[in-house]
Tab-separated table of C-alpha atoms in Angstrom:
chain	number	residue	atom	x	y	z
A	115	UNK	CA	-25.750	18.191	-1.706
A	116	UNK	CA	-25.017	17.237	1.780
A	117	UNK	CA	-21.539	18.347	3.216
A	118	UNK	CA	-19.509	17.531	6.353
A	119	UNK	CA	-16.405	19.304	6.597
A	120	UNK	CA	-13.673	17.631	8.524
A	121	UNK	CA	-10.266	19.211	7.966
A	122	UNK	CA	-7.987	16.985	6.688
A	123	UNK	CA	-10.304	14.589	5.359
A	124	UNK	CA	-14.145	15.887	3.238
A	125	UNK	CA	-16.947	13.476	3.295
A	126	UNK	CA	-20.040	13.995	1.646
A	127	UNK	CA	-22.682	13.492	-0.997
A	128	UNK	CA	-22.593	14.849	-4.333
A	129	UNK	CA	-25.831	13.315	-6.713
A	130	UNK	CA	-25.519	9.188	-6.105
A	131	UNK	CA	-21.727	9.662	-4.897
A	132	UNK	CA	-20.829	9.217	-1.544
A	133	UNK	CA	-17.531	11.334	-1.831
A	134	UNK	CA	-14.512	10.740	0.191
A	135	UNK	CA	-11.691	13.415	-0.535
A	136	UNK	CA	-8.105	13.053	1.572
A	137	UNK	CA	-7.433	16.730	2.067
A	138	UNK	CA	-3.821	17.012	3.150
A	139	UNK	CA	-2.740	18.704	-0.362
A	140	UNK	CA	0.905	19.567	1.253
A	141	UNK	CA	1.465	16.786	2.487
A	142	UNK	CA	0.888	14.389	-0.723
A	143	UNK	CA	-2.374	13.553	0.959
A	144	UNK	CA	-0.542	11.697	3.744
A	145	UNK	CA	-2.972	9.822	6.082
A	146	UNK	CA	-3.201	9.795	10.013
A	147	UNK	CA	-5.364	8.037	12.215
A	148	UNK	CA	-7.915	10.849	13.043
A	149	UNK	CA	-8.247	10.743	9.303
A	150	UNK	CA	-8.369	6.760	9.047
A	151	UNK	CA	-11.384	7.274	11.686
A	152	UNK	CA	-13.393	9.383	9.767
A	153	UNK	CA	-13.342	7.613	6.273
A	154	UNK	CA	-14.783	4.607	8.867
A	155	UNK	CA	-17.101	6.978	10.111
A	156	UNK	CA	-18.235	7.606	6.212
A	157	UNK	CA	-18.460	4.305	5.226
A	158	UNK	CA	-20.777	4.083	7.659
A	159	UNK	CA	-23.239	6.860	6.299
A	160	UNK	CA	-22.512	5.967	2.810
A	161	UNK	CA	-23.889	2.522	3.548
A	162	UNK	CA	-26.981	2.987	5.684
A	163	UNK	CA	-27.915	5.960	2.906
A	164	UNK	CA	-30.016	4.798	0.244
A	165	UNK	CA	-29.668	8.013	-1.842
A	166	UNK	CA	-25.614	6.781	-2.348
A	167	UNK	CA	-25.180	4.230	-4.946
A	168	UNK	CA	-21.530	4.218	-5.452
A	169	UNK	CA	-18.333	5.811	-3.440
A	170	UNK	CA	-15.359	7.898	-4.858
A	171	UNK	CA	-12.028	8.057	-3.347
A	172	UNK	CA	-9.568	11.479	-4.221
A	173	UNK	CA	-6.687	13.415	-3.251
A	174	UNK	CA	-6.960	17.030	-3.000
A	175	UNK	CA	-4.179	19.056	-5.354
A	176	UNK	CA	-1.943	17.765	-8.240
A	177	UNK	CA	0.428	15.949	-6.805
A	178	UNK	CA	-1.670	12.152	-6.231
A	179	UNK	CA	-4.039	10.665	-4.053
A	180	UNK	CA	-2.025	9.648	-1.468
A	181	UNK	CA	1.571	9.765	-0.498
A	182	UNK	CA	1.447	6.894	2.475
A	183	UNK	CA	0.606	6.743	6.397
A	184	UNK	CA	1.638	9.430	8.885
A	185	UNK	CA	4.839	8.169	9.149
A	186	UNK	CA	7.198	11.243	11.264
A	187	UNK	CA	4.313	10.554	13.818
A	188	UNK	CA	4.838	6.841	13.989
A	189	UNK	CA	8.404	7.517	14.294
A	190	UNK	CA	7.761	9.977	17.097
A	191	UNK	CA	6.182	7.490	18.774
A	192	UNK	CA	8.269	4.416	18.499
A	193	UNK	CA	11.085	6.272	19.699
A	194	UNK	CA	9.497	6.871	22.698
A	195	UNK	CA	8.447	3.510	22.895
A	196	UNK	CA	4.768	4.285	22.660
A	197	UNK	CA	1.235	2.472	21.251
A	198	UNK	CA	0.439	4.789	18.214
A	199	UNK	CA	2.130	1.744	15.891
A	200	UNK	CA	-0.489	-0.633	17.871
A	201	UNK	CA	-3.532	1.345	17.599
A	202	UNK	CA	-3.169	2.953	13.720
A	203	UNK	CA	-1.878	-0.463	11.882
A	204	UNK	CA	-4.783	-1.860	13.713
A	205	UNK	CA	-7.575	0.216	12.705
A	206	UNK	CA	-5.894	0.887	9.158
A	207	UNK	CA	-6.065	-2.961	8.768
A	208	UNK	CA	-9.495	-3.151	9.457
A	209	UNK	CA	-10.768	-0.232	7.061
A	210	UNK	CA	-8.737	-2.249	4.609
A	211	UNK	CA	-10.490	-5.128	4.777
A	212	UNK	CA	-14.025	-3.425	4.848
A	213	UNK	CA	-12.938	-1.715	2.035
A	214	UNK	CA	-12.418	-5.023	0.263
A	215	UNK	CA	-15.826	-6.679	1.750
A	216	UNK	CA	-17.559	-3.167	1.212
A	217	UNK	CA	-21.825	-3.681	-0.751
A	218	UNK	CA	-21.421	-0.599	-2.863
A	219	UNK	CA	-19.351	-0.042	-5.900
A	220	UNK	CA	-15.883	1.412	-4.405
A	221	UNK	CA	-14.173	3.642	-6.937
A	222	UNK	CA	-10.768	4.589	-6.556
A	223	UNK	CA	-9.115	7.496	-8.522
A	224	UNK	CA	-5.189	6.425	-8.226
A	225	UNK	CA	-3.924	10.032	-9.910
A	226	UNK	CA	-0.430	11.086	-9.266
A	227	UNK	CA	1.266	9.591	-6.364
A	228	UNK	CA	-0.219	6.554	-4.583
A	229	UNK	CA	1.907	5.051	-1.927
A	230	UNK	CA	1.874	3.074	1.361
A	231	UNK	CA	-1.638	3.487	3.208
A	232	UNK	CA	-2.576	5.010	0.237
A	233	UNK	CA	-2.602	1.737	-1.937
A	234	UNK	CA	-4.477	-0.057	0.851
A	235	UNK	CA	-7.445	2.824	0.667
A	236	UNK	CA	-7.010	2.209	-3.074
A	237	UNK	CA	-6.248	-1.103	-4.409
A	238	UNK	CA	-8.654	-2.943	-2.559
A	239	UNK	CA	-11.240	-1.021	-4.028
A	240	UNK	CA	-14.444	-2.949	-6.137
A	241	UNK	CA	-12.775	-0.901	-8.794
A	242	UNK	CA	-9.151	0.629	-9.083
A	243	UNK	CA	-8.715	3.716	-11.485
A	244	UNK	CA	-4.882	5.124	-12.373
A	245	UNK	CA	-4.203	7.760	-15.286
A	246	UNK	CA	-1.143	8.673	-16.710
A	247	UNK	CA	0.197	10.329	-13.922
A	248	UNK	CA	0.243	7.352	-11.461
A	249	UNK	CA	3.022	6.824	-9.927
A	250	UNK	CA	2.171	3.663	-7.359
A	251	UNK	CA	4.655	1.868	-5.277
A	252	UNK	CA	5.233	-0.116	-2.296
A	253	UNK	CA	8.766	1.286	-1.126
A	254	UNK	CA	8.930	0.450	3.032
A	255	UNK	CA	11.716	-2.424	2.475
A	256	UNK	CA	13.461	1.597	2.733
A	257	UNK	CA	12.218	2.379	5.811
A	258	UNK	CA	13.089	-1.316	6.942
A	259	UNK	CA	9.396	-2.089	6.808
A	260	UNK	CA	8.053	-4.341	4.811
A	261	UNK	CA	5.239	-3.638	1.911
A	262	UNK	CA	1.698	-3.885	4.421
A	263	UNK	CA	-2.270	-2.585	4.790
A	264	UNK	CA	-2.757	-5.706	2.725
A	265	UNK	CA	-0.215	-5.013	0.254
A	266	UNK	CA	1.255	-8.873	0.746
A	267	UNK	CA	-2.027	-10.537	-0.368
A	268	UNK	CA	-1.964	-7.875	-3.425
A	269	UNK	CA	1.877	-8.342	-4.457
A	270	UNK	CA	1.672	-12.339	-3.852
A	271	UNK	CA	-1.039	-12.012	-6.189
A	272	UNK	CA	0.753	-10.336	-8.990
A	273	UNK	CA	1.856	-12.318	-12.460
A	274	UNK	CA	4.812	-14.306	-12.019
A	275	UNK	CA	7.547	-12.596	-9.612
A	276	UNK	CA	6.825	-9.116	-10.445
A	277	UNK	CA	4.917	-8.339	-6.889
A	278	UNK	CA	7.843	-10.524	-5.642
A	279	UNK	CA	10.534	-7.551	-7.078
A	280	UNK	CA	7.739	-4.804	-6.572
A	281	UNK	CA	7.699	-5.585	-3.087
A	282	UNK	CA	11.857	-5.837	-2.433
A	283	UNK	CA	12.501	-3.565	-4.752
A	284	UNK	CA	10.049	-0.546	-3.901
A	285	UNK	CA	10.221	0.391	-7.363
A	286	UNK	CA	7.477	2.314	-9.041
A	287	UNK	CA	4.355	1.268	-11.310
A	288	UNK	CA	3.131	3.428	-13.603
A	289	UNK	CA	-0.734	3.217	-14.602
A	290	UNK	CA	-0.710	0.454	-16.970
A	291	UNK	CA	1.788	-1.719	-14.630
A	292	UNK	CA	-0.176	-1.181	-12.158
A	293	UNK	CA	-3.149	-3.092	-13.987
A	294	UNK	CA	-0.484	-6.119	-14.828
A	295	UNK	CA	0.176	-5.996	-11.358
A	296	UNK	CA	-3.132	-6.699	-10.426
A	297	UNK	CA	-3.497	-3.096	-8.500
A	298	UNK	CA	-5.829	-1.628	-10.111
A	299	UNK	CA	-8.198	-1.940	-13.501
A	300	UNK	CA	-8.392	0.339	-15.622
A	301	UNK	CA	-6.371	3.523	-17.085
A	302	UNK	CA	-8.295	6.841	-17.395
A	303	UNK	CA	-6.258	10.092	-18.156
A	304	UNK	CA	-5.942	12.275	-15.766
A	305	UNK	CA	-7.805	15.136	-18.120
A	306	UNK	CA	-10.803	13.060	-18.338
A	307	UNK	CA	-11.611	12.211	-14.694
A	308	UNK	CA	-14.014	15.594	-14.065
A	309	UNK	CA	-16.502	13.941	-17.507
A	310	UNK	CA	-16.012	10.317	-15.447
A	311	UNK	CA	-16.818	11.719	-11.618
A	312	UNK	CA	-19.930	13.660	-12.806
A	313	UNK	CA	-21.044	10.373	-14.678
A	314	UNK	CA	-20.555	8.596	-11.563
A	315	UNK	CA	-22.609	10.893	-9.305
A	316	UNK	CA	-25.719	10.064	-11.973
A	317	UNK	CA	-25.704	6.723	-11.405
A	318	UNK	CA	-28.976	4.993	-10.921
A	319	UNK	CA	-29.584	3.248	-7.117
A	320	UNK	CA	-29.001	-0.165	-6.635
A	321	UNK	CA	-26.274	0.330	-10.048
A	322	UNK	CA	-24.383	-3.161	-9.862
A	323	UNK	CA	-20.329	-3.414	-9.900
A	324	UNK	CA	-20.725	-4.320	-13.606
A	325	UNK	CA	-22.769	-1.443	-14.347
A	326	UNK	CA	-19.782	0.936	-13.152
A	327	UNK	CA	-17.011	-1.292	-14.493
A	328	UNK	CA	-19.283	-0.588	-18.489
A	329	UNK	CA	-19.203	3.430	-17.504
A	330	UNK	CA	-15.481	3.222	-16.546
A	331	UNK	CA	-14.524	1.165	-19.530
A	332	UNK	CA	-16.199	3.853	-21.534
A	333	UNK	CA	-13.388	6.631	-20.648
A	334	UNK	CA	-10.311	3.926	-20.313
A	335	UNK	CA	-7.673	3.735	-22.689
A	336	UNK	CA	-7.616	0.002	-22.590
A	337	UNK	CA	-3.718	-0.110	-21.761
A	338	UNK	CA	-2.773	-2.901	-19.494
A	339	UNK	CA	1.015	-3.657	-19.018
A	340	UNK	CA	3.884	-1.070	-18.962
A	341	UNK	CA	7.537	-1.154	-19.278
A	342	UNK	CA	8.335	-3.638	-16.100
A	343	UNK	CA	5.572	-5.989	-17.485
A	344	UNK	CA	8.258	-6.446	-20.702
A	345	UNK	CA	10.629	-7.648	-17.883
A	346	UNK	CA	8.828	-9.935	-16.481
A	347	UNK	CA	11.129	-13.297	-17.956
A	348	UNK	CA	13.612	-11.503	-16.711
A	349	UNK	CA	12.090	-10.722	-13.186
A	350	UNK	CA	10.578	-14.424	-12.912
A	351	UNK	CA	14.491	-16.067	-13.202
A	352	UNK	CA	16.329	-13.555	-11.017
A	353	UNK	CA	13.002	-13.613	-7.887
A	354	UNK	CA	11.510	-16.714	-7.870
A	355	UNK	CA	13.609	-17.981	-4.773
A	356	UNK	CA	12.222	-18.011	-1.464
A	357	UNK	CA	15.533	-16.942	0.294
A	358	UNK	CA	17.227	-13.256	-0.251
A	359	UNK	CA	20.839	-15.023	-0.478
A	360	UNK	CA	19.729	-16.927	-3.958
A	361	UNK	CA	17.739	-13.858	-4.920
A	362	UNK	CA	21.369	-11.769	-4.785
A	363	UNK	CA	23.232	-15.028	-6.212
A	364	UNK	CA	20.668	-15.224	-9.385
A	365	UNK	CA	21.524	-11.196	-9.762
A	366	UNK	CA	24.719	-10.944	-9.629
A	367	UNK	CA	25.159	-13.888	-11.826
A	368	UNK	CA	22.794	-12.723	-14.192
A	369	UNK	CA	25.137	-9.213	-14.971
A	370	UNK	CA	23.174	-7.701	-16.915
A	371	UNK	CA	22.999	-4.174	-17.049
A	372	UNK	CA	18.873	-4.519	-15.174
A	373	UNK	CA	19.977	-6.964	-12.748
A	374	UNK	CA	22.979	-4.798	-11.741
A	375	UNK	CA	20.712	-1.978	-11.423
A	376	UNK	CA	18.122	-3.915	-9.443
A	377	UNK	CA	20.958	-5.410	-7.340
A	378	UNK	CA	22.447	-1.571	-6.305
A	379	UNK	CA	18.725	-0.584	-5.926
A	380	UNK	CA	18.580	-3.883	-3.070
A	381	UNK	CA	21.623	-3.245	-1.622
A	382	UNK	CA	20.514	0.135	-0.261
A	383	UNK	CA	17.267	-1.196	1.423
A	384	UNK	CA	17.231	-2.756	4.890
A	385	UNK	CA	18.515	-6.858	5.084
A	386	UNK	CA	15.959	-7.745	7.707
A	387	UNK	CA	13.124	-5.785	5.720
A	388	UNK	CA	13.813	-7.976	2.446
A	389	UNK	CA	13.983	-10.834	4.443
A	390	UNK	CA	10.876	-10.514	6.587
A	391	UNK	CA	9.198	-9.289	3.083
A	392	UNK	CA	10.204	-12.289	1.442
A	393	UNK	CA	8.804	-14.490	4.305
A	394	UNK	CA	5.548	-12.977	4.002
A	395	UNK	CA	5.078	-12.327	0.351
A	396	UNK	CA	5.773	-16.809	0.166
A	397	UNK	CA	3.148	-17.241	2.851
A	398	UNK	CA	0.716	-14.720	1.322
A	399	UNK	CA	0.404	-17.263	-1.854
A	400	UNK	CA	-1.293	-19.778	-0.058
A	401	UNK	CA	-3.095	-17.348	2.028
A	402	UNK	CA	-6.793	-17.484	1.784
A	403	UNK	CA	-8.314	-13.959	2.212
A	404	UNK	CA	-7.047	-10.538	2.527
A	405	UNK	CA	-7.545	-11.062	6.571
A	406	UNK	CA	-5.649	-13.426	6.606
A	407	UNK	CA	-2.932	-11.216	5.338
A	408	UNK	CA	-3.265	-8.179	7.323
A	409	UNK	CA	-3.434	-10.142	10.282
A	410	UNK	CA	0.087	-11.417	9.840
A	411	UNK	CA	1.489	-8.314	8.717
A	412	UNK	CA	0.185	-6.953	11.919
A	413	UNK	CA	2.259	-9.192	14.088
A	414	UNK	CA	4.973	-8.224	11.798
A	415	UNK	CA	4.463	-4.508	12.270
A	416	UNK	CA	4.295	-4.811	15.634
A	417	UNK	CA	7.895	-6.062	15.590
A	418	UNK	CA	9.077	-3.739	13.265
A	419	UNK	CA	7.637	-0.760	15.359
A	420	UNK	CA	9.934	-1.807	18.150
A	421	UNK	CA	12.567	-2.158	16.005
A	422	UNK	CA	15.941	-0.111	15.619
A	423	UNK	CA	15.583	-0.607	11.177
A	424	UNK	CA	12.462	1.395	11.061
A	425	UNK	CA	13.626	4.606	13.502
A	426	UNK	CA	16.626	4.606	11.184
A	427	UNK	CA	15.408	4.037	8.167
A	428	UNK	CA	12.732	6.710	8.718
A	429	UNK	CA	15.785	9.183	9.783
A	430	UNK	CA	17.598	8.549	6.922
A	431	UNK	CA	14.361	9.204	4.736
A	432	UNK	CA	11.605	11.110	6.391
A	433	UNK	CA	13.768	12.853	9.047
A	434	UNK	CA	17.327	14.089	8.599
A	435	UNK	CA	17.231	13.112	4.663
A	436	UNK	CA	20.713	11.817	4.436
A	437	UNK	CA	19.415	8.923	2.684
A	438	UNK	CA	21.989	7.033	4.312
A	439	UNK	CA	20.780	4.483	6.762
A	440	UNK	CA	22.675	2.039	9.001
A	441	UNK	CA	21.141	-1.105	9.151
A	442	UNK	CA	20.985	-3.564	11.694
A	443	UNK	CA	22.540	-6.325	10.686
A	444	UNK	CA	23.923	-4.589	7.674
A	445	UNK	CA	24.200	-7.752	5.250
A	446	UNK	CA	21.605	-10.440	4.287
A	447	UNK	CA	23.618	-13.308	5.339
A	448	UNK	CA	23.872	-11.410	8.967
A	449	UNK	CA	19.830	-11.886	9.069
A	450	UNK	CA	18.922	-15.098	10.974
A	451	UNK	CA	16.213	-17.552	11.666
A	452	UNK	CA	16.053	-16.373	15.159
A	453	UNK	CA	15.668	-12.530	14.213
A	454	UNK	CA	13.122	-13.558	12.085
A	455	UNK	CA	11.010	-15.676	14.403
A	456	UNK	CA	9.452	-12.879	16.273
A	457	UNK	CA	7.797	-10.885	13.177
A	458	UNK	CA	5.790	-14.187	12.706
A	459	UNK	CA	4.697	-15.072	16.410
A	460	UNK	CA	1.105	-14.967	17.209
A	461	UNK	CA	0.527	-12.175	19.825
A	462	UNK	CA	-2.244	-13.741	22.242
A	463	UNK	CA	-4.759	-10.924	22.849
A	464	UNK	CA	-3.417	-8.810	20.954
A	465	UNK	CA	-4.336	-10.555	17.530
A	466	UNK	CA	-6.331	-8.782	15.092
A	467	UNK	CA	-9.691	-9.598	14.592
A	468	UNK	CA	-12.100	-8.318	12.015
A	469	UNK	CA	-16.488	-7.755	12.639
């Protein structure tokens, strides 16, 4: 066994498993970009080194794999009107994508908590394992973000509407929504995972994506929709508008005791964050790769970094914990085309491009 300590994050190589373990347990796991550097900086042994057939991605302690980005430091920065926004989103985007495109079987283990930056280590992964402690969600439209590191190609993606309210709503999946979601595969319990990683560090070189899927399969309880899945005709009549005005119409219409409660759960999230979600959850449908994707969501982060939503909405959240943001404009209808224009303006030399 070959081991390289680095602090917050453990790479190394346990039998056939290149082993990358997030090692923030305080924090949830939560990821920065020294951190984002140094699972690049793995990938890159893991894939030059024969010896390593597959790769494993975990959180250290109970609590999940991965609680989101870094995000007090972004705000730090943005208040001061600095790059850190510019440089992490772009090399986060990247190691998304490489994830996606990586040779070797990628195996995620979604335990617990799985949020934010952690999805997009996760969910583009060759294969996507949650238990029945997963609790995965894509909750910025709080933080008046809007759901990114890919996660508009994987929501646009989703059956029906239900990335379309997982995405505005920030609502949370459990294990076997996550599947019908289309964010991850397969359902292991949590108990089970130690017999299932020291399978996977025995696997033979050269083992194909199938060949893990069969030993994966083997511990999975086969489950593959949850309790929002059963809401889906519901979810499919009150989302599938392309505007956030007839999205609020069909809900309050509708009067029913969920679309009341998804209707309260929308009115405390940020207007321009729904809308600028929206926008880019229509155009991921017809988008072509993941790339494509995180390329617009980085001109859209950009904005957002500059923006007066996200300092407040990570104050209200992250910071103070008052949970009791003042948006900017503070209605939907107050959102216009012009406001909007910006978060979908090619940025010149700034663009982000992928090797």
């Amino acid at each position: 066994m070959s081991s390289v300590e680095e602090g917050d994050l453990v790479a190394r190589v346990e039998g056939a498993a290149g082993v990358i373990r997030l090692n923030r347990p305080k924090a949830i796991n939560a990821v920065t970009l020294e951190m984002f550097r140094d699972i690049d900086k793995a990938l890159d042994r893991f894939e030059a080194d024969p010896a390593v057939a597959v790769i494993v991605l975990e959180g250290s302690g109970e609590r999940g794999l991965c609680a989101g980005g870094d995000i007090r430091t972004l705000w730090e920065s943005s208040k001061v009107n600095g790059d850190l926004g510019k440089i992490l989103w772009r090399e986060e985007y990247i190691l998304n994508a490489r994830i996606k495109k990586f040779p070797k079987p990628y195996i995620a283990f979604m335990d617990g908590i799985v949020m934010g930056g952690g999805v997009g280590l996760s969910a583009h992964a060759s294969h996507r394992i949650v238990t029945d402690r997963t609790k995965l969600a894509m909750p910025e439209v709080g933080l008046g973000f809007f759901p990114d590191v890919g996660g508009t190609y994987l929501l646009s993606r989703s059956p029906g509407e239900v990335g379309t309210y997982f995405g505005l709503t920030g609502q949370t999946m459990n294990g076997p929504d996550a599947i019908h979601a289309k964010f991850a595969d397969a359902v292991v319990p949590a108990a089970r995972w130690p017999e299932l990683r020291e399978v996977l560090t025995k696997v033979g070189p050269g083992a194909s994506a199938a060949d893990v899927g069969k030993l994966i399969n083997g511990f999975a309880t086969g489950e593959t929709s949850g309790p929002v899945a059963a809401k889906e005709p519901a979810i499919d009549a009150l989302f599938g508008f392309d505007r956030m005005e007839d999205i609020f119409a069909a809900l309050k219409r509708d009067g029913s005791e969920f679309a009341l409660a998804t209707l309260k759960t929308l009115n405390e999230k940020s207007p321009r964050g729904m809308v600028v979600t929206l926008k880019l959850l229509r155009l991921a449908r017809t988008a072509s790769s993941l790339e494509e994707c995180l390329v617009r969501e980085y001109r859209a982060a950009l904005e957002v970094f500059r923006s007066d939503d996200f300092r407040e909405g990570v104050r209200a959240a992250v910071i103070d914990k008052d949970r009791n943001p003042i948006w900017s404009p503070p209605r939907i209808e107050d959102v216009t085309p012009q406001m909007l224009a910006p978060y979908l303006a090619e940025i010149g030399a700034d663009e982000l491009k992928f090797n």
